[in-house]
Amino acid sequence: MTPERLARINAMLDQRQPDLTVCMEGVHKNHNLAAVVRTADAIGISDVHAVWKNERMRVSGGSAAGSQNWVDVHNYSSTADAIGVLKSQGMQVLVTNLSDTAIDFREVDYTKPTAIILGQEKFGASEKALELADQDIVIPMVGMVQSLNVSVANAVVLYEAQRQRKAAGMYDRPSISEERRQRFLFEGGHP
Amino acid sequence: MTPERLARINAMLDQRQPDLTVCMEGVHKNHNLAAVVRTADAIGISDVHAVWKNERMRVSGGSAAGSQNWVDVHNYSSTADAIGVLKSQGMQVLVTNLSDTAIDFREVDYTKPTAIILGQEKFGASEKALELADQDIVIPMVGMVQSLNVSVANAVVLYEAQRQRKAAGMYDRPSISEERRQRFLFEGGHP
Ligand SMILES: C[S@@+](CC[C@H](N)C(=O)[O-])C[C@H]1O[C@@H](n2cnc3c(N)ncnc32)[C@H](O)[C@@H]1O
Ligand SMILES: C[S@@+](CC[C@H](N)C(=O)[O-])C[C@H]1O[C@@H](n2cnc3c(N)ncnc32)[C@H](O)[C@@H]1O
């Protein structure tokens, strides 16, 4: 690895936010997951959780998702399993949902450890996700369309989280563990 | 038209922001334009400008884009033409661009009449756009990916504009012309 590349990777790792994550439900193509991972990486997310629609796709998709070298993708076959893991990590679990009871996404404190659940493009968030999550959040819309595209909704919420975390100085102090840093550096040096 | 639908459309028109717009360069599929129009509608944009990659596509794409009943799509075959129109309407022209000279997109005052130029997915904003625009803006990224997807970048900038305009009370006072309101109501009632 060149010294420039090493410095670039270390600077990226210094800004990683391991206590902010996204969990996508009903993933059936690696392609829609990739759009979410791309934005997640851009705001410093190190882990994305994917609940696959069916086991068979999960396997092929899961390995393809591994090509995203800089974000760890964790695969599940049920929403309950995924949310169980997120809660055991002490995350507040927010579900993006087009309902009247949801609060405006900007009212949430994203400086806390936070997981954001994204629903399926066709059917939205699952009953299970709504039942297990701590809070529903909605992105206000004033037009005629019924909803935003899921990767757009992901980006709008994540850039609000980025704004709050930047204001709180959370990008100025490294928070990734030394063990993960070494693993990313090793993998990044040996692609 | 039912009274409910009339009220729904009027409420939507009351929040339209005719002095905020997006201009997409290098459009070659109606499909990538549609993603931008969907988010634009959601934050209250009434007009989207599209510079088509080539004339032939422009025609077919232009008519298909007409199916977006609630946002007027204006088609061009050159960026200079589009920016000329936007400037004649008194808009500040901002170009989203991954450069060192671009300012953070949150530093801009979006309560002014504003047009946001989006570049091509592969090559980014054109030389012409960079030359004619008033200001380059960039969305900060701290990961390893080189850029955001264009419809994601559009959404992130538009929701910042929405936030500022909402805070300024610009969604509380109707600003669409009476003539356009009547046209939209007429078209919405006769689909
Ligand atoms: C296309 S939407 C799903 C629409 C579905 N018909 C419904 O009613 O939920 C796909 C996903 O994007 C997210 N989403 C889209 N628009 C949103 C908004 N305005 N607020 C919050 N989440 C949104 C949610 O995660 C949603 O499950
Ligand atoms: C995939 S990007 C283009 C990448 C191209 N290789 C370049 O260097 O510009 C497509 C468009 O999305 C917008 N975009 C993507 N990421 C952006 C960012 N971080 N800041 C501002 N605009 C961005 C710009 O309009 C850009 O032209």
Coordinates of N, CA, C and O in Angstrom, one line a residue, chain B residues 3-171:
Chain B
P3 N -65.1 16.7 -4.0 CA -64.6 17.8 -3.2 C -63.3 17.4 -2.4 O -62.4 18.3 -2.3
E4 N -63.1 16.2 -2.1 CA -61.9 15.7 -1.4 C -60.7 15.9 -2.3 O -59.7 16.4 -1.9
R5 N -60.9 15.5 -3.5 CA -59.8 15.5 -4.5 C -59.4 17.0 -4.8 O -58.3 17.4 -4.8
L6 N -60.5 17.8 -4.9 CA -60.2 19.2 -5.2 C -59.5 19.9 -4.1 O -58.5 20.6 -4.3
A7 N -59.9 19.5 -2.8 CA -59.2 20.1 -1.6 C -57.7 19.6 -1.6 O -56.8 20.4 -1.3
R8 N -57.5 18.3 -1.9 CA -56.2 17.8 -1.9 C -55.3 18.5 -2.9 O -54.1 18.8 -2.6
I9 N -55.8 18.7 -4.1 CA -55.0 19.3 -5.1 C -54.7 20.8 -4.8 O -53.6 21.3 -4.9
N10 N -55.8 21.5 -4.3 CA -55.5 22.9 -3.9 C -54.5 23.0 -2.7 O -53.7 23.9 -2.7
A11 N -54.6 22.1 -1.8 CA -53.6 22.1 -0.7 C -52.2 21.9 -1.2 O -51.2 22.6 -0.8
M12 N -52.0 21.0 -2.2 CA -50.7 20.8 -2.8 C -50.3 22.0 -3.5 O -49.2 22.5 -3.4
L13 N -51.2 22.6 -4.3 CA -50.8 23.8 -5.1 C -50.5 25.0 -4.2 O -49.6 25.8 -4.5
D14 N -51.1 25.1 -3.0 CA -50.8 26.2 -2.0 C -49.3 26.1 -1.6 O -48.8 27.1 -1.1
Q15 N -48.7 24.9 -1.6 CA -47.4 24.7 -1.1 C -46.3 24.7 -2.3 O -45.1 24.5 -2.0
R16 N -46.8 24.8 -3.5 CA -45.8 24.8 -4.6 C -44.8 25.9 -4.5 O -45.2 27.0 -4.0
Q17 N -43.6 25.7 -4.9 CA -42.5 26.7 -4.8 C -42.0 26.9 -6.2 O -41.0 26.4 -6.7
P18 N -42.7 27.8 -7.0 CA -42.4 28.0 -8.4 C -41.0 28.6 -8.6 O -40.4 28.5 -9.7
D19 N -40.4 29.2 -7.6 CA -39.1 29.8 -7.7 C -37.9 28.9 -7.2 O -36.9 29.4 -6.9
L20 N -38.2 27.6 -7.2 CA -37.2 26.6 -6.8 C -37.3 25.5 -7.9 O -38.4 25.0 -8.2
T21 N -36.1 25.2 -8.5 CA -36.2 24.2 -9.6 C -34.9 23.4 -9.7 O -33.9 23.8 -9.1
V22 N -35.0 22.3 -10.5 CA -33.9 21.5 -10.7 C -33.7 21.4 -12.2 O -34.7 21.3 -13.0
C23 N -32.4 21.3 -12.7 CA -32.2 21.1 -14.1 C -31.2 19.9 -14.2 O -30.1 20.0 -13.7
M24 N -31.6 18.9 -14.9 CA -30.8 17.7 -15.0 C -30.1 17.7 -16.4 O -30.8 17.8 -17.4
E25 N -28.8 17.5 -16.4 CA -28.1 17.4 -17.7 C -27.9 16.0 -18.1 O -27.9 15.0 -17.3
G26 N -27.8 15.8 -19.4 CA -27.4 14.5 -20.0 C -28.5 13.5 -19.8 O -28.2 12.3 -19.6
V27 N -29.7 13.9 -19.8 CA -30.8 12.9 -19.6 C -30.9 12.0 -20.9 O -30.9 12.5 -22.0
H28 N -30.9 10.7 -20.7 CA -31.0 9.8 -21.8 C -32.1 8.8 -21.7 O -32.5 8.2 -22.6
K29 N -32.5 8.6 -20.4 CA -33.6 7.7 -20.2 C -34.7 8.5 -19.4 O -34.3 9.2 -18.5
N30 N -35.9 8.3 -19.7 CA -36.9 8.9 -19.0 C -36.9 8.5 -17.5 O -37.2 9.2 -16.6
H31 N -36.4 7.3 -17.3 CA -36.4 6.6 -16.0 C -35.5 7.4 -15.0 O -35.9 7.6 -13.9
N32 N -34.3 7.9 -15.4 CA -33.5 8.6 -14.4 C -34.1 10.0 -14.1 O -34.0 10.5 -13.0
L33 N -34.8 10.6 -15.1 CA -35.5 11.8 -14.9 C -36.6 11.6 -14.0 O -36.9 12.5 -13.1
A34 N -37.3 10.5 -14.1 CA -38.5 10.3 -13.2 C -38.1 10.2 -11.8 O -38.9 10.7 -10.9
A35 N -37.0 9.7 -11.5 CA -36.5 9.6 -10.0 C -36.3 11.0 -9.5 O -36.7 11.3 -8.3
V36 N -35.8 11.9 -10.3 CA -35.6 13.3 -9.9 C -37.0 14.0 -9.7 O -37.2 14.7 -8.8
V37 N -37.9 13.8 -10.7 CA -39.2 14.4 -10.6 C -40.0 14.0 -9.4 O -40.6 14.8 -8.8
R38 N -39.9 12.7 -9.0 CA -40.6 12.2 -7.9 C -40.2 12.9 -6.6 O -41.1 13.4 -5.8
T39 N -38.9 13.1 -6.4 CA -38.5 13.8 -5.2 C -38.9 15.3 -5.3 O -39.3 15.9 -4.3
A40 N -38.7 15.9 -6.5 CA -39.0 17.3 -6.7 C -40.5 17.5 -6.3 O -40.8 18.5 -5.5
D41 N -41.4 16.7 -6.8 CA -42.8 16.8 -6.5 C -43.0 16.8 -4.9 O -43.8 17.6 -4.4
A42 N -42.3 15.9 -4.3 CA -42.5 15.7 -2.8 C -42.1 16.9 -2.0 O -42.7 17.2 -1.0
I43 N -41.2 17.7 -2.5 CA -40.9 18.9 -1.7 C -41.5 20.2 -2.3 O -41.3 21.3 -1.8
G44 N -42.4 20.0 -3.3 CA -43.2 21.1 -3.8 C -42.7 21.9 -5.0 O -43.1 23.0 -5.3
I45 N -41.8 21.2 -5.7 CA -41.3 21.8 -7.0 C -42.4 21.7 -8.1 O -42.9 20.6 -8.2
S46 N -42.6 22.8 -8.9 CA -43.6 22.7 -9.9 C -42.9 22.5 -11.3 O -43.6 22.2 -12.2
D47 N -41.6 22.8 -11.4 CA -41.0 22.8 -12.8 C -39.6 22.1 -12.7 O -38.8 22.4 -11.8
V48 N -39.4 21.1 -13.6 CA -38.1 20.5 -13.7 C -37.6 20.7 -15.1 O -38.4 20.6 -16.1
H49 N -36.3 21.0 -15.3 CA -35.7 21.2 -16.6 C -34.8 20.1 -16.9 O -34.0 19.6 -16.1
A50 N -34.9 19.6 -18.2 CA -34.2 18.4 -18.6 C -33.4 18.8 -19.9 O -34.0 19.2 -20.9
V51 N -32.1 18.6 -19.8 CA -31.2 18.7 -21.0 C -31.0 17.3 -21.5 O -30.3 16.5 -20.9
W52 N -31.5 17.0 -22.7 CA -31.4 15.7 -23.3 C -30.1 15.5 -24.0 O -29.6 16.4 -24.6
K53 N -29.7 14.2 -23.9 CA -28.4 13.9 -24.5 C -28.4 14.0 -26.0 O -27.5 14.4 -26.7
N54 N -29.5 13.5 -26.6 CA -29.7 13.7 -28.0 C -31.1 14.0 -28.4 O -32.0 13.5 -27.7
E55 N -31.3 14.7 -29.5 CA -32.6 15.2 -29.9 C -33.6 14.0 -30.0 O -34.8 14.2 -29.6
R56 N -33.2 12.9 -30.6 CA -34.1 11.9 -30.9 C -34.8 11.3 -29.6 O -36.0 11.2 -29.5
M57 N -34.0 11.1 -28.6 CA -34.5 10.6 -27.3 C -35.3 11.7 -26.7 O -36.3 11.4 -26.0
R58 N -34.9 12.9 -26.9 CA -35.6 14.0 -26.3 C -37.1 14.0 -26.6 O -37.9 14.1 -25.8
V59 N -37.4 13.7 -27.9 CA -38.8 13.7 -28.3 C -39.6 12.6 -27.6 O -40.6 12.9 -26.9
S60 N -39.1 11.4 -27.7 CA -39.9 10.3 -27.0 C -39.9 10.6 -25.5 O -40.9 10.4 -24.9
G61 N -38.7 10.9 -25.0 CA -38.6 11.1 -23.5 C -39.5 12.2 -23.1 O -40.2 12.2 -22.1
G62 N -39.5 13.3 -23.9 CA -40.2 14.5 -23.5 C -41.7 14.2 -23.4 O -42.3 14.6 -22.4
S63 N -42.2 13.4 -24.2 CA -43.6 13.1 -24.1 C -43.9 12.2 -23.0 O -44.9 12.4 -22.2
A64 N -43.1 11.2 -22.8 CA -43.3 10.3 -21.7 C -43.2 11.1 -20.4 O -44.0 10.8 -19.4
A65 N -42.3 12.0 -20.3 CA -42.2 12.8 -19.1 C -43.5 13.6 -18.8 O -43.8 14.0 -17.7
G66 N -44.3 13.8 -19.9 CA -45.6 14.5 -19.7 C -46.5 13.8 -18.8 O -47.5 14.3 -18.3
S67 N -46.3 12.5 -18.6 CA -47.2 11.7 -17.8 C -47.0 12.1 -16.3 O -47.9 11.7 -15.5
Q68 N -46.0 12.8 -16.0 CA -45.8 13.3 -14.7 C -46.8 14.5 -14.6 O -46.3 15.7 -14.8
N69 N -48.0 14.3 -14.3 CA -49.0 15.4 -14.4 C -48.8 16.6 -13.5 O -49.3 17.7 -13.9
W70 N -48.1 16.4 -12.4 CA -48.1 17.5 -11.4 C -46.8 18.3 -11.4 O -46.7 19.2 -10.6
V71 N -45.9 18.0 -12.2 CA -44.7 18.7 -12.4 C -44.5 19.0 -13.9 O -44.6 18.1 -14.7
D72 N -44.3 20.3 -14.2 CA -44.0 20.6 -15.6 C -42.6 20.3 -16.0 O -41.7 20.9 -15.3
V73 N -42.3 19.5 -17.0 CA -41.0 19.2 -17.4 C -40.7 20.0 -18.7 O -41.4 20.0 -19.6
H74 N -39.6 20.8 -18.6 CA -39.2 21.6 -19.7 C -38.0 21.0 -20.4 O -37.0 20.8 -19.7
N75 N -38.0 20.8 -21.7 CA -37.0 20.0 -22.4 C -36.1 20.9 -23.2 O -36.5 21.9 -23.8
Y76 N -34.8 20.6 -23.2 CA -33.8 21.4 -23.9 C -32.8 20.4 -24.6 O -32.7 19.3 -24.2
S77 N -32.2 21.0 -25.7 CA -31.1 20.1 -26.2 C -29.7 20.7 -25.9 O -28.7 20.1 -26.2
S78 N -29.6 21.8 -25.2 CA -28.3 22.3 -24.7 C -28.4 22.9 -23.3 O -29.4 23.6 -23.0
T79 N -27.3 22.7 -22.6 CA -27.2 23.3 -21.2 C -27.3 24.8 -21.3 O -27.9 25.5 -20.4
A80 N -26.7 25.4 -22.3 CA -26.7 26.9 -22.4 C -28.1 27.4 -22.5 O -28.4 28.4 -21.9
D81 N -28.9 26.7 -23.3 CA -30.3 27.1 -23.5 C -31.0 27.1 -22.2 O -31.8 28.0 -21.8
A82 N -30.9 26.0 -21.5 CA -31.6 25.8 -20.2 C -31.1 26.9 -19.2 O -32.0 27.5 -18.6
I83 N -29.8 27.1 -19.0 CA -29.4 28.1 -18.1 C -29.8 29.5 -18.5 O -30.1 30.3 -17.6
G84 N -29.8 29.7 -19.8 CA -30.3 31.0 -20.3 C -31.7 31.3 -19.8 O -32.0 32.4 -19.2
V85 N -32.6 30.3 -19.9 CA -34.0 30.5 -19.4 C -34.0 30.7 -17.9 O -34.7 31.6 -17.4
L86 N -33.2 29.9 -17.2 CA -33.3 30.0 -15.7 C -32.8 31.4 -15.3 O -33.4 32.0 -14.4
K87 N -31.7 31.9 -15.9 CA -31.2 33.2 -15.5 C -32.2 34.3 -15.9 O -32.4 35.3 -15.1
S88 N -32.9 34.1 -17.0 CA -33.9 35.1 -17.4 C -35.1 35.2 -16.4 O -35.8 36.1 -16.3
Q89 N -35.2 34.1 -15.7 CA -36.3 34.0 -14.6 C -35.7 34.6 -13.3 O -36.4 34.5 -12.2
G90 N -34.5 35.1 -13.3 CA -34.0 35.7 -12.0 C -33.5 34.7 -11.0 O -33.4 35.0 -9.8
M91 N -33.2 33.4 -11.5 CA -32.7 32.4 -10.5 C -31.2 32.5 -10.3 O -30.5 32.8 -11.2
Q92 N -30.8 32.2 -9.0 CA -29.4 31.9 -8.8 C -29.2 30.5 -9.3 O -30.0 29.6 -9.1
V93 N -28.1 30.3 -10.1 CA -27.9 29.0 -10.7 C -26.7 28.3 -9.9 O -25.6 28.8 -9.9
L94 N -27.1 27.2 -9.3 CA -26.1 26.4 -8.5 C -25.8 25.1 -9.2 O -26.7 24.4 -9.7
V95 N -24.5 24.7 -9.3 CA -24.2 23.4 -10.0 C -23.6 22.5 -8.9 O -22.7 22.8 -8.2
T96 N -24.2 21.3 -8.8 CA -23.7 20.3 -7.9 C -22.5 19.7 -8.6 O -22.5 19.2 -9.7
N97 N -21.3 19.8 -7.8 CA -20.1 19.4 -8.5 C -19.0 19.0 -7.4 O -18.9 19.6 -6.4
L98 N -18.4 17.9 -7.8 CA -17.4 17.3 -6.9 C -16.0 18.0 -7.0 O -15.1 17.4 -7.6
S99 N -15.9 19.2 -6.6 CA -14.7 19.9 -6.8 C -14.2 20.6 -5.5 O -15.0 20.7 -4.6
D100 N -12.9 20.9 -5.5 CA -12.3 21.5 -4.3 C -12.8 23.0 -4.1 O -12.8 23.5 -3.0
T101 N -13.3 23.6 -5.2 CA -13.7 25.0 -5.1 C -15.2 25.1 -4.8 O -15.6 26.2 -4.4
A102 N -15.9 24.0 -4.8 CA -17.3 24.0 -4.5 C -17.5 24.3 -3.0 O -16.7 23.9 -2.1
I103 N -18.6 25.0 -2.6 CA -18.9 25.3 -1.2 C -19.9 24.2 -0.7 O -20.6 23.6 -1.5
D104 N -19.9 24.0 0.6 CA -20.8 23.1 1.2 C -22.3 23.5 0.8 O -22.6 24.6 1.0
F105 N -23.1 22.5 0.4 CA -24.4 22.8 0.0 C -25.3 23.4 1.0 O -26.2 24.1 0.7
R106 N -24.9 23.3 2.3 CA -25.7 23.9 3.4 C -25.4 25.3 3.6 O -26.2 26.0 4.3
E107 N -24.4 25.8 3.0 CA -24.0 27.3 3.1 C -24.8 28.2 2.2 O -24.7 29.4 2.3
V108 N -25.6 27.6 1.4 CA -26.4 28.4 0.4 C -27.7 28.8 1.0 O -28.3 28.1 1.7
D109 N -28.2 30.0 0.5 CA -29.5 30.5 0.9 C -30.5 30.1 -0.2 O -30.6 30.7 -1.3
Y110 N -31.3 29.0 0.1 CA -32.3 28.5 -0.8 C -33.6 29.2 -0.8 O -34.5 28.8 -1.5
T111 N -33.7 30.2 0.1 CA -35.0 31.0 0.1 C -35.0 31.9 -1.1 O -36.1 32.4 -1.5
K112 N -33.8 32.2 -1.7 CA -33.8 33.0 -3.0 C -34.3 32.1 -4.1 O -34.2 30.9 -4.1
P113 N -34.8 32.8 -5.2 CA -35.1 32.0 -6.4 C -33.9 31.2 -6.8 O -32.8 31.8 -7.0
T114 N -34.0 29.9 -6.9 CA -32.8 29.0 -7.1 C -33.1 27.9 -8.1 O -34.1 27.2 -8.0
A115 N -32.1 27.6 -8.9 CA -32.1 26.5 -9.8 C -30.8 25.6 -9.5 O -29.7 26.2 -9.3
I116 N -31.0 24.3 -9.3 CA -29.9 23.4 -9.0 C -29.6 22.5 -10.2 O -30.5 21.8 -10.7
I117 N -28.4 22.6 -10.7 CA -28.0 21.8 -11.9 C -27.5 20.5 -11.4 O -26.6 20.4 -10.5
L118 N -28.0 19.4 -12.0 CA -27.4 18.0 -11.7 C -26.7 17.5 -12.9 O -27.2 17.6 -14.0
G119 N -25.5 17.0 -12.7 CA -24.6 16.5 -13.8 C -25.0 15.1 -14.2 O -25.9 14.4 -13.6
Q120 N -24.3 14.6 -15.2 CA -24.5 13.2 -15.7 C -23.9 12.2 -14.7 O -22.9 12.4 -14.1
E121 N -24.6 11.1 -14.7 CA -24.2 10.0 -13.8 C -22.7 9.6 -14.0 O -21.9 9.5 -13.1
K122 N -22.3 9.5 -15.3 CA -20.9 9.1 -15.6 C -19.9 10.2 -15.5 O -18.8 10.1 -14.9
F123 N -20.2 11.4 -16.1 CA -19.2 12.4 -16.3 C -19.4 13.6 -15.5 O -18.5 14.5 -15.5
G124 N -20.4 13.7 -14.7 CA -20.6 14.9 -13.9 C -21.2 16.1 -14.7 O -21.6 15.9 -15.8
A125 N -21.1 17.2 -14.1 CA -21.6 18.5 -14.7 C -20.7 18.8 -15.9 O -19.5 18.6 -15.9
S126 N -21.4 19.4 -16.9 CA -20.6 19.8 -18.1 C -19.8 21.1 -17.9 O -20.1 21.8 -17.0
E127 N -18.8 21.2 -18.7 CA -18.0 22.5 -18.7 C -18.8 23.7 -18.8 O -18.6 24.7 -18.1
K128 N -19.8 23.6 -19.7 CA -20.7 24.7 -20.0 C -21.5 25.1 -18.7 O -21.6 26.3 -18.3
A129 N -22.0 24.1 -18.0 CA -22.7 24.4 -16.7 C -21.8 25.0 -15.7 O -22.2 26.0 -15.0
L130 N -20.6 24.5 -15.6 CA -19.6 25.1 -14.6 C -19.3 26.5 -15.0 O -19.2 27.4 -14.1
E131 N -19.2 26.8 -16.2 CA -18.9 28.2 -16.7 C -20.0 29.1 -16.4 O -19.8 30.3 -16.0
L132 N -21.2 28.7 -16.7 CA -22.4 29.6 -16.6 C -23.0 29.7 -15.2 O -23.7 30.7 -15.0
A133 N -22.8 28.7 -14.4 CA -23.5 28.8 -13.1 C -22.9 29.8 -12.2 O -21.7 30.3 -12.4
D134 N -23.6 30.3 -11.2 CA -23.2 31.3 -10.3 C -22.3 30.7 -9.2 O -21.4 31.3 -8.6
Q135 N -22.5 29.4 -8.9 CA -21.8 28.8 -7.7 C -21.8 27.3 -7.9 O -22.8 26.7 -8.2
D136 N -20.7 26.7 -7.5 CA -20.6 25.2 -7.3 C -21.0 24.8 -5.9 O -20.5 25.5 -5.0
I137 N -21.7 23.8 -5.8 CA -22.0 23.3 -4.4 C -21.6 21.8 -4.3 O -21.7 21.0 -5.3
V138 N -21.2 21.4 -3.1 CA -20.8 19.9 -2.9 C -21.5 19.4 -1.7 O -21.7 20.2 -0.7
I139 N -21.9 18.2 -1.7 CA -22.4 17.5 -0.5 C -21.2 16.7 0.1 O -20.6 15.9 -0.6
P140 N -20.9 17.0 1.4 CA -19.7 16.4 1.9 C -19.8 14.9 2.0 O -20.9 14.4 2.3
M141 N -18.7 14.2 1.8 CA -18.6 12.8 1.9 C -17.4 12.4 2.6 O -16.3 13.0 2.4
V142 N -17.5 11.4 3.5 CA -16.3 11.0 4.3 C -16.0 9.5 4.1 O -15.2 9.0 4.9
G143 N -16.5 8.9 3.1 CA -16.3 7.5 2.9 C -15.3 7.2 1.7 O -14.5 8.1 1.3
M144 N -15.4 6.0 1.2 CA -14.5 5.7 0.1 C -15.1 5.8 -1.3 O -14.4 5.9 -2.3
V145 N -16.5 5.9 -1.4 CA -17.1 6.1 -2.7 C -16.8 7.5 -3.2 O -16.6 8.4 -2.5
Q146 N -16.7 7.6 -4.5 CA -16.3 8.8 -5.2 C -17.4 9.8 -5.3 O -17.2 11.0 -5.4
S147 N -18.6 9.4 -5.3 CA -19.8 10.3 -5.5 C -21.1 9.6 -5.1 O -21.1 8.4 -4.9
L148 N -22.1 10.4 -5.0 CA -23.4 9.9 -4.7 C -24.2 9.6 -6.0 O -23.8 10.2 -7.1
N149 N -25.2 8.8 -6.0 CA -26.0 8.7 -7.2 C -26.7 10.0 -7.4 O -27.0 10.7 -6.5
V150 N -27.0 10.3 -8.6 CA -27.5 11.7 -9.0 C -28.9 11.9 -8.3 O -29.2 13.0 -7.8
S151 N -29.7 10.9 -8.2 CA -31.1 11.2 -7.6 C -31.0 11.3 -6.1 O -31.8 12.0 -5.5
V152 N -30.0 10.7 -5.5 CA -29.7 10.9 -4.1 C -29.2 12.3 -3.9 O -29.6 13.0 -2.9
A153 N -28.2 12.7 -4.7 CA -27.7 14.1 -4.5 C -28.8 15.1 -4.6 O -28.9 16.1 -3.8
N154 N -29.7 14.9 -5.6 CA -30.8 15.8 -5.8 C -31.7 15.9 -4.5 O -32.0 16.9 -4.0
A155 N -32.0 14.7 -3.9 CA -32.8 14.7 -2.7 C -32.2 15.4 -1.5 O -32.8 16.1 -0.8
V156 N -30.9 15.1 -1.4 CA -30.2 15.7 -0.2 C -30.2 17.3 -0.3 O -30.5 18.0 0.6
V157 N -30.0 17.8 -1.5 CA -30.0 19.2 -1.7 C -31.4 19.8 -1.5 O -31.7 20.8 -0.9
L158 N -32.4 19.1 -2.2 CA -33.7 19.6 -2.1 C -34.3 19.6 -0.7 O -35.1 20.5 -0.3
Y159 N -34.0 18.6 0.1 CA -34.5 18.6 1.5 C -33.9 19.7 2.3 O -34.5 20.1 3.3
E160 N -32.6 20.1 2.0 CA -32.1 21.2 2.7 C -32.8 22.5 2.3 O -33.1 23.3 3.1
A161 N -33.1 22.6 1.0 CA -33.9 23.8 0.5 C -35.3 23.8 1.2 O -35.8 24.8 1.6
Q162 N -35.9 22.6 1.3 CA -37.2 22.5 1.9 C -37.1 22.9 3.4 O -38.0 23.7 3.9
R163 N -36.1 22.5 4.1 CA -35.9 22.9 5.5 C -35.8 24.4 5.7 O -36.5 25.0 6.5
Q164 N -35.0 25.0 4.8 CA -34.8 26.5 4.9 C -36.1 27.2 4.6 O -36.5 28.2 5.2
R165 N -36.8 26.8 3.5 CA -38.0 27.4 3.1 C -39.1 27.2 4.1 O -40.0 28.1 4.3
K166 N -39.2 26.1 4.7 CA -40.2 25.9 5.7 C -39.9 26.8 6.9 O -40.9 27.4 7.4
A167 N -38.7 26.9 7.3 CA -38.3 27.8 8.5 C -38.7 29.2 8.1 O -39.1 30.0 9.0
A168 N -38.6 29.6 6.9 CA -38.9 31.0 6.5 C -40.4 31.2 6.2 O -40.8 32.3 5.7
G169 N -41.2 30.2 6.4 CA -42.6 30.3 6.2 C -43.1 30.3 4.8 O -44.2 30.6 4.4
M170 N -42.2 29.8 3.9 CA -42.5 29.9 2.5 C -43.5 28.8 2.0 O -44.0 28.8 0.9
Y171 N -43.8 27.8 2.9 CA -44.9 26.9 2.6 C -46.2 27.3 3.2 O -47.2 26.6 3.0

